[in-house]
Structures are given as C-alpha cells and as structure tokens.
Coordinates of C-alpha atoms and ligand atoms in Angstrom, one line a residue:
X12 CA 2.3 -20.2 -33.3
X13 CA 1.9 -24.1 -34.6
X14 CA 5.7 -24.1 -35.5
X15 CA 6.4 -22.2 -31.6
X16 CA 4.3 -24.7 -30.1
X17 CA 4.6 -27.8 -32.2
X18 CA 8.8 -27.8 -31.4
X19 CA 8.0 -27.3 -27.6
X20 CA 6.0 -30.4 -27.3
X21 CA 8.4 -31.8 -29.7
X22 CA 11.1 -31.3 -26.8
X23 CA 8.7 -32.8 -24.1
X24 CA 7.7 -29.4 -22.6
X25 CA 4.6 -28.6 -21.2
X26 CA 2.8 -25.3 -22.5
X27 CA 0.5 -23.4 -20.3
X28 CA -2.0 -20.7 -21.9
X29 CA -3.2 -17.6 -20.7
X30 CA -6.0 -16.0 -23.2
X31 CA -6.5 -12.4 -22.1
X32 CA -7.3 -9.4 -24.1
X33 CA -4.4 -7.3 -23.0
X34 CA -4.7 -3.6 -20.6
X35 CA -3.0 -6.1 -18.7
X36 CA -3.1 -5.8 -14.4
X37 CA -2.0 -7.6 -11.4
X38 CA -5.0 -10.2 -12.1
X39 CA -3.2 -11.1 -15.4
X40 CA 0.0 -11.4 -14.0
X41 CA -1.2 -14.3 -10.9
X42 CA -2.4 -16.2 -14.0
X43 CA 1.0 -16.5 -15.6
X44 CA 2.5 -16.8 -12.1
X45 CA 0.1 -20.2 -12.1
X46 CA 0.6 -21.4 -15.6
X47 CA 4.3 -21.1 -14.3
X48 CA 4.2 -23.8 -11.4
X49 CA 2.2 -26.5 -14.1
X50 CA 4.3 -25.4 -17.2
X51 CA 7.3 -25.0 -19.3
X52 CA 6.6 -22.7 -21.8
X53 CA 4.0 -20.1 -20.5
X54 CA 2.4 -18.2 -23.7
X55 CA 0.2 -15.4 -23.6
X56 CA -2.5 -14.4 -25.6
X57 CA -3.5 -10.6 -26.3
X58 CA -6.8 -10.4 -28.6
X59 CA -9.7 -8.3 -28.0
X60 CA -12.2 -10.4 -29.5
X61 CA -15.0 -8.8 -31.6
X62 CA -17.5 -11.4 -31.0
X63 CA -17.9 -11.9 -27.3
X64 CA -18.8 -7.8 -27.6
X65 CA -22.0 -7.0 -28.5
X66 CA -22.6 -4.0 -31.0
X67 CA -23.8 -1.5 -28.1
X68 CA -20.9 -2.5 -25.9
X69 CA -17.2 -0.8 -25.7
X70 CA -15.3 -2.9 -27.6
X71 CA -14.1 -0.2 -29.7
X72 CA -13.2 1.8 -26.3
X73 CA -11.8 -1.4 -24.7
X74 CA -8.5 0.0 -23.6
X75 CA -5.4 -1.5 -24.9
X76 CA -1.4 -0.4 -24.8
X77 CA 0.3 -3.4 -26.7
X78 CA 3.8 -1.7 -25.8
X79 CA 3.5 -1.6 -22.2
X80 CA 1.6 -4.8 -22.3
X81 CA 4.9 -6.5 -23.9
X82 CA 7.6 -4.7 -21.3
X83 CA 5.1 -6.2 -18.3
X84 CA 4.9 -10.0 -19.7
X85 CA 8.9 -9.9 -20.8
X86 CA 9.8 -8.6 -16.9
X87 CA 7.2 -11.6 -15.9
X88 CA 9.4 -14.2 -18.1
X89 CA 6.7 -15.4 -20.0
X90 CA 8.3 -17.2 -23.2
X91 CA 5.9 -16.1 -26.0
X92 CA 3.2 -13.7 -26.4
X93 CA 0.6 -14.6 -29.1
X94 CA -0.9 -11.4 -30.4
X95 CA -3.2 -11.7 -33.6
X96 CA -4.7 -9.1 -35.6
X97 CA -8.6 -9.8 -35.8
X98 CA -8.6 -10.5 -40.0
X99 CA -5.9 -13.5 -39.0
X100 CA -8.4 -14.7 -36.4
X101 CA -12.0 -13.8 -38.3
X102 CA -10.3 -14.5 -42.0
X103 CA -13.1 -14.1 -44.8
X104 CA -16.0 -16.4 -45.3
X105 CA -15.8 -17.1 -41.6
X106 CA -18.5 -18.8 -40.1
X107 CA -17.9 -21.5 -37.8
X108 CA -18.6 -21.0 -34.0
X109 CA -18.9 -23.0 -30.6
X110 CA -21.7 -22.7 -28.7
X111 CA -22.4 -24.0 -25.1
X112 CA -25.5 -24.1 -24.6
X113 CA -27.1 -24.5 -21.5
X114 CA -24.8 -22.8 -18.8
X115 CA -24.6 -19.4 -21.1
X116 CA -28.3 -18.7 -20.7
X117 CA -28.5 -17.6 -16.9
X118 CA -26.3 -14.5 -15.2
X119 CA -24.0 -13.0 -17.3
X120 CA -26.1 -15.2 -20.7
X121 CA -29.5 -13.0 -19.5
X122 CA -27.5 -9.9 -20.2
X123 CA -25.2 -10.5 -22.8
X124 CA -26.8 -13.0 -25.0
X125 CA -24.4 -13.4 -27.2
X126 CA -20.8 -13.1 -25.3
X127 CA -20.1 -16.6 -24.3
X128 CA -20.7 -18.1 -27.6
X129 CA -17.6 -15.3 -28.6
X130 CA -15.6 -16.4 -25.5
X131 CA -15.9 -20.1 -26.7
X132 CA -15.3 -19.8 -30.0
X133 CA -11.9 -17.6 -29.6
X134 CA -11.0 -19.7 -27.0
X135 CA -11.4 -23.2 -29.3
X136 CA -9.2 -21.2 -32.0
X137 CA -6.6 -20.2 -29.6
X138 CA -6.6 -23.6 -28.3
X139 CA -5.9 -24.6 -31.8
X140 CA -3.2 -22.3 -32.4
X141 CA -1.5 -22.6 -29.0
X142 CA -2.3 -26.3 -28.6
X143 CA -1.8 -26.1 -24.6
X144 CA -1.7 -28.7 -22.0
X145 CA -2.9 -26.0 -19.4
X146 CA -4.6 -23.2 -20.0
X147 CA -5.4 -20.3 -16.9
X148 CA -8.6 -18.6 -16.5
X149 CA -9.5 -16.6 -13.4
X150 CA -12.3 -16.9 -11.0
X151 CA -13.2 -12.8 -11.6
X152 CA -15.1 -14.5 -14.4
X153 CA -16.2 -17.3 -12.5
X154 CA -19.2 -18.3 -15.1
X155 CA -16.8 -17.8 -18.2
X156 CA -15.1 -20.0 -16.3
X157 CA -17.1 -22.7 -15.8
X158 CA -18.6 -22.4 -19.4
X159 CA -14.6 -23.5 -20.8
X160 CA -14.5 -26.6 -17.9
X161 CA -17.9 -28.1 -19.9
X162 CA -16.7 -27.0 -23.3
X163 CA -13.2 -28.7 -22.8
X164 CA -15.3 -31.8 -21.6
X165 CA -17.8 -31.7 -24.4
X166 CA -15.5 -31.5 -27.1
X167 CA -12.5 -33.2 -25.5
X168 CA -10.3 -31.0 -25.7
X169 CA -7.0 -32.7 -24.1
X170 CA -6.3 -29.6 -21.8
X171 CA -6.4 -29.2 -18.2
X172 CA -8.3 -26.0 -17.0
X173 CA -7.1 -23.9 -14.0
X174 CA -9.0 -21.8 -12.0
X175 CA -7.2 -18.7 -10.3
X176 CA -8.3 -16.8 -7.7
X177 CA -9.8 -13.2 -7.7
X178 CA -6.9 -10.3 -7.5
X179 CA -7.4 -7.1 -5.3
X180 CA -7.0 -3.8 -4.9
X181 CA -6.0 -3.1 -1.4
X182 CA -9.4 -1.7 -0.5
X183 CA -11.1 -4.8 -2.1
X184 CA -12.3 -3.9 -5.6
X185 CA -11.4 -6.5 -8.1
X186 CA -9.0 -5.8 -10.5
X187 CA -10.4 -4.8 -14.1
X188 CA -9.1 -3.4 -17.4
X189 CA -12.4 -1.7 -17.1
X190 CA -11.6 -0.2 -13.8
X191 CA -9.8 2.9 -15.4
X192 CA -13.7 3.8 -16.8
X193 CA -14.5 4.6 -13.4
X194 CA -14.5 8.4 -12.1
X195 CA -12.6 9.7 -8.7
X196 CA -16.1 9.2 -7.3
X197 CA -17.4 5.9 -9.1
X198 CA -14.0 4.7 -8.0
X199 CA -15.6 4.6 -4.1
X200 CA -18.7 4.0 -5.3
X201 CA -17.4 0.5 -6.7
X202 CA -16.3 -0.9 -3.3
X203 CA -20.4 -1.3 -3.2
X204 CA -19.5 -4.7 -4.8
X205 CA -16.7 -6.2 -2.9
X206 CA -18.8 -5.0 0.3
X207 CA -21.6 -6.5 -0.5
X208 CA -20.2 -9.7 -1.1
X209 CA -18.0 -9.6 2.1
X210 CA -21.3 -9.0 3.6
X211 CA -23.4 -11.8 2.5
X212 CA -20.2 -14.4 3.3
X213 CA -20.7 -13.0 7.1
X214 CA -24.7 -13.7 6.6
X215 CA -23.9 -17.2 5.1
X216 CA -20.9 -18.3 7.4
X217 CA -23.6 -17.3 10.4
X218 CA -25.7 -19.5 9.4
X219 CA -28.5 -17.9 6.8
X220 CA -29.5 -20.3 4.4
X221 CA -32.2 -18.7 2.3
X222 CA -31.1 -17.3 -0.7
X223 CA -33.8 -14.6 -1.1
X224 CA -33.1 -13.1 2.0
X225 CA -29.6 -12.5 1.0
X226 CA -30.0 -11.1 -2.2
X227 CA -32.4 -8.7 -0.8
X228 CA -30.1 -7.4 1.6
X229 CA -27.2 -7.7 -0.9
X230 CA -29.5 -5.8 -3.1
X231 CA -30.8 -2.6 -0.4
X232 CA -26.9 -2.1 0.5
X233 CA -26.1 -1.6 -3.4
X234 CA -29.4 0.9 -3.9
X235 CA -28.1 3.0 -1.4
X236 CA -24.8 4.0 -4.1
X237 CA -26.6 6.7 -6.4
X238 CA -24.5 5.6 -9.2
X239 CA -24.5 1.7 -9.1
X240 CA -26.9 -0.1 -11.1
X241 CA -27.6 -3.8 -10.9
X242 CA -28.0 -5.9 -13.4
X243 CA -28.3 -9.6 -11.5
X244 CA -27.2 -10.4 -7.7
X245 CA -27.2 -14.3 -7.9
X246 CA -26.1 -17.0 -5.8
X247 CA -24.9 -20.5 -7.8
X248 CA -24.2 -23.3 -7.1
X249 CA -20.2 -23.7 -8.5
X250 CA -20.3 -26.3 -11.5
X251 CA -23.8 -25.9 -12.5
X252 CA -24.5 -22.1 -12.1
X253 CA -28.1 -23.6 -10.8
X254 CA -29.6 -21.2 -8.7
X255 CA -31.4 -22.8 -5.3
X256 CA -33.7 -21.5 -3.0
X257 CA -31.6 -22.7 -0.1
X258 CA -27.8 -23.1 0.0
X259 CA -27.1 -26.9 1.0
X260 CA -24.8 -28.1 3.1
X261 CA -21.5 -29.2 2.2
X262 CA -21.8 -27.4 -1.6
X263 CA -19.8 -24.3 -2.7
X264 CA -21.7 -21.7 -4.3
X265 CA -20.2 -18.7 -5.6
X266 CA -22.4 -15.2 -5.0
X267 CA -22.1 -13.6 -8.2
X268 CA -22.7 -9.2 -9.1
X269 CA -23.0 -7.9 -12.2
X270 CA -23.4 -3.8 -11.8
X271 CA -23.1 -0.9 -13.3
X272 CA -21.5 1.9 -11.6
X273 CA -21.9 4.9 -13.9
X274 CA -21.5 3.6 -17.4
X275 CA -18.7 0.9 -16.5
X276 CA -20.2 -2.5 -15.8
X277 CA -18.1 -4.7 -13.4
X278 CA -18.5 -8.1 -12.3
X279 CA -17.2 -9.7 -8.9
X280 CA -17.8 -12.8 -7.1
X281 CA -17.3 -14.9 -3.8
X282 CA -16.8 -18.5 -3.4
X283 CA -18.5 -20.0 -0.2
X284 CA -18.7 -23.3 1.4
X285 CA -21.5 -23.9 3.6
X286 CA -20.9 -25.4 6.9
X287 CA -23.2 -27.6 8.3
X288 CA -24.9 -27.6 11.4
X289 CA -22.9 -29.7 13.3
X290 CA -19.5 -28.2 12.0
X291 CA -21.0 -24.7 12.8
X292 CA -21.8 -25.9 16.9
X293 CA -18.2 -27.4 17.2
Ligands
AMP17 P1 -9.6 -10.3 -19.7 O1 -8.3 -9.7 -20.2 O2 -10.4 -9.4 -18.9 O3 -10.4 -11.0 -20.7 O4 -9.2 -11.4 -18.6 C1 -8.3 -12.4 -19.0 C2 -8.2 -13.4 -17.9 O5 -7.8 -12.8 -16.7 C3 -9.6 -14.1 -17.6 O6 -9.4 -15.4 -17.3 C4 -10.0 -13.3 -16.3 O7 -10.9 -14.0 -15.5 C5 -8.7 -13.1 -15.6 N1 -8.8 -12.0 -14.7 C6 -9.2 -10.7 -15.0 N2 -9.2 -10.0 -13.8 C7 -8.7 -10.8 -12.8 C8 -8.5 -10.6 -11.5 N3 -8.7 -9.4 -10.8 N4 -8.0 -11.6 -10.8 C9 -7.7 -12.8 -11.4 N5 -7.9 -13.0 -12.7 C10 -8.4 -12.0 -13.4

C-alpha cells in the first residue's frame, strides 16, 4: 500500500480514502463517487475491524462477500482496493491505540463503550497505510464522524475530512450492511426510524424549540412498533455532540436514533438548521 501510494504522490496525484468494512451498498458507492470529484486516485478500504466490535456484538456474523464487493468497486472505477487480513493489521505484541476522549462518551459511547476507540485506531493505521489527502466518511454515522474531524485536528493529521450525505432506500430507510438482518416484517417495522425523524424536522422547522418535547414524541411514535427497541433518541448540536435543552437559533443540530428492531441495531440521523424567528415570519 506505501509503495501504491508513495508513487501516486510521487506523480503529484491526489489520493482520496474511503475506509469501509465491505457488504458494500449504494451508501458506499456515493462515498467514492465524492472522493472522485476531490481526487486522483480513489482507494478503498475493506476491513471488518475486531476492535470497534465488542465481544457480545456480531462481528463474527458481520456479513461480508469480498468477490462481489471487488466486481461493484472495479464497475465504480476505483483505482485500488486495500483489503488486509486482521493479523497484518493487529500483528503480535500489538498494543498501541487512539483514543478520543471526550466526544466518545455520549450517544453511540453510552452504549458501545468501547467502539470508537476501535474506529480511531483503525482509522489512524489506515491513514498510515494509505497516507490520503481526503478521506470520505458518511453522515449515517454522523458521531463517528465527528469523532475522526477532532482526531485529525488533535493529532494533525494532514488530511481533509469529507462528510457525505445519508443514502436511501426509496421508502426512506437508510442504507445498512446490517439491513439484510432484518425480517419481511422488521423490514416495515424499521421505517419507525426514518419517520420519526422526518417527523421531528416538521416539529422543529414549525417552530418547537424544546428538546424534551421532541424526544418524547419522537419516542411514543417508536413504542408503538412491537419490535423496535430504543437505545438513545438525542438531539446534538453538530460539532460538539452537546446535547441542549433548547435548540438555538442559527445552529445545526443533527437528531440522532439508535434502535433496535428485533435483534439488528440501526442507527439514523437528521441534520437540521434552526430558523429564527424573524426568518420563520418572512
Ligand atoms: P461501514 O462499512 O458501515 O463501516 O461504513 C463505511 C462508511 O460508509 C462510513 O463512513 C459510513 O458512514 C458510510 N455509510 C454507511 N451507510 C451509508 C449510507 N446509507 N449513506 C452514506 N454513507 C454511508
């Protein structure tokens, strides 16, 4: 990968990353189609990374199809896929991680203590490997997200982070490797999310302000599915991931779900901007 990459830059091109751990969708595919327009080289990375998982989660399960993986990202014209094995990445007598400390404790940190400190360790080895001068994350995991911006600020990283937006299914249920968990009937029942969220933009873009009062509602719509589960409604503010009592004007916040709908847990989100006042009334 250093040789790959190291000849690139050598040449004056610009290389764009996208890290994703392969079952790879439509979502995947926008992120290369954005590394694309800042880029040269596009590579992509295919590792499902042992330590963002935690030992009762399904990383074992986590589907994966390397074969058709490699037919999608050849059709896509990517120009190198970067596809470790987990003893190349984790070699013996490993022990050094990254750790970010503050923004991984809320949300997604409550429940899964110890996944971001995976994410930003994989991702500061892949940035090593790949040495990038963009790299492509997507807003699906909007804190994830915001966890790499600090980390690449922190440790000055010299790499520009890209945001993507959230990719559909036509009915509105973000795209997932997970999604192929989900039964004929959890399959409905996880449109609760994407709902839900559509529904507490409308509350927000007409004018609600107090937090509470749209999580609660957020919240009653969701207990109606029998087989959704939540484990956070939240609404943060965009950099921070601070959670306010009342949305400000002028700051983007995004509302964030974490739930499970049988045994599959999905996460969505929705960026807002609140209006003020006086831009409502004109
Ligand atoms: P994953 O393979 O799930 O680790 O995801 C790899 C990258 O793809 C991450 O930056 C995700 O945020 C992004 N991603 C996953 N699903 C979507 C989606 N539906 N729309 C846009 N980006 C996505």
């Amino acid at each position: 990968m250093h040789a790959f990459s190291s000849e690139k830059r050598r040449e004056g091109k610009k290389i764009g990353l996208v890290p994703t751990m392969g079952f790879l969708h439509e979502g995947h595919l926008s992120l290369v189609d954005k590394a694309k327009e800042f880029s040269d080289v596009v590579v992509v990375s295919i590792f499902v990374n042992p330590t963002q998982f935690a030992p009762n989660e399904d990383f074992s399960q986590y589907p994966r199809d390397e074969e058709r993986d490699k037919k999608l990202l050849s059709e896509k014209g990517v120009d190198a896929i970067f596809f470790p094995q987990a003893d190349e990445i984790y070699g013996p007598g490993y022990q050094t991680y990254v750790d970010v400390t503050e923004i991984t404790k809320k949300q997604e940190g409550e429940f899964r203590p110890t996944h971001f400190k995976g994410v930003t360790t994989i991702v500061s080895i892949l940035f090593n490997c790949v040495m990038p001068d963009f790299a492509v994350f997507g807003q699906k995991d909007a804190q994830q997200a915001s966890v790499i911006k600090r980390m690449v600020k922190d440790l000055k990283f010299n790499i520009n982070i890209i945001i993507a937006p959230i990719v559909r299914e036509a009915d509105g249920l973000a795209k997932s490797s997970r999604n192929i968990y989900l039964s004929e009937k959890e399959r409905k029942d996880a449109l609760i999310l994407s709902s839900s969220l559509r529904y507490a933009e409308q509350m927000i873009l007409a004018g609600e302000r107090n937090v509470n009062a749209i999580i609660m509602e957020m919240t009653k719509q969701i207990a109606k599915v029998d087989t959704a589960h939540i484990d956070y409604v939240r609404i943060v503010e965009i950099d921070s991931f601070h959670e306010d009592k009342n949305l400000a004007s002028g700051k983007e916040y995004y509302i964030l779900i974490a739930c499970k709908i049988g045994n599959t847990r999905l996460i969505d989100n929705q960026l807002v901007k609140v209006i003020s006042e006086k831009d409502l009334a004109i």
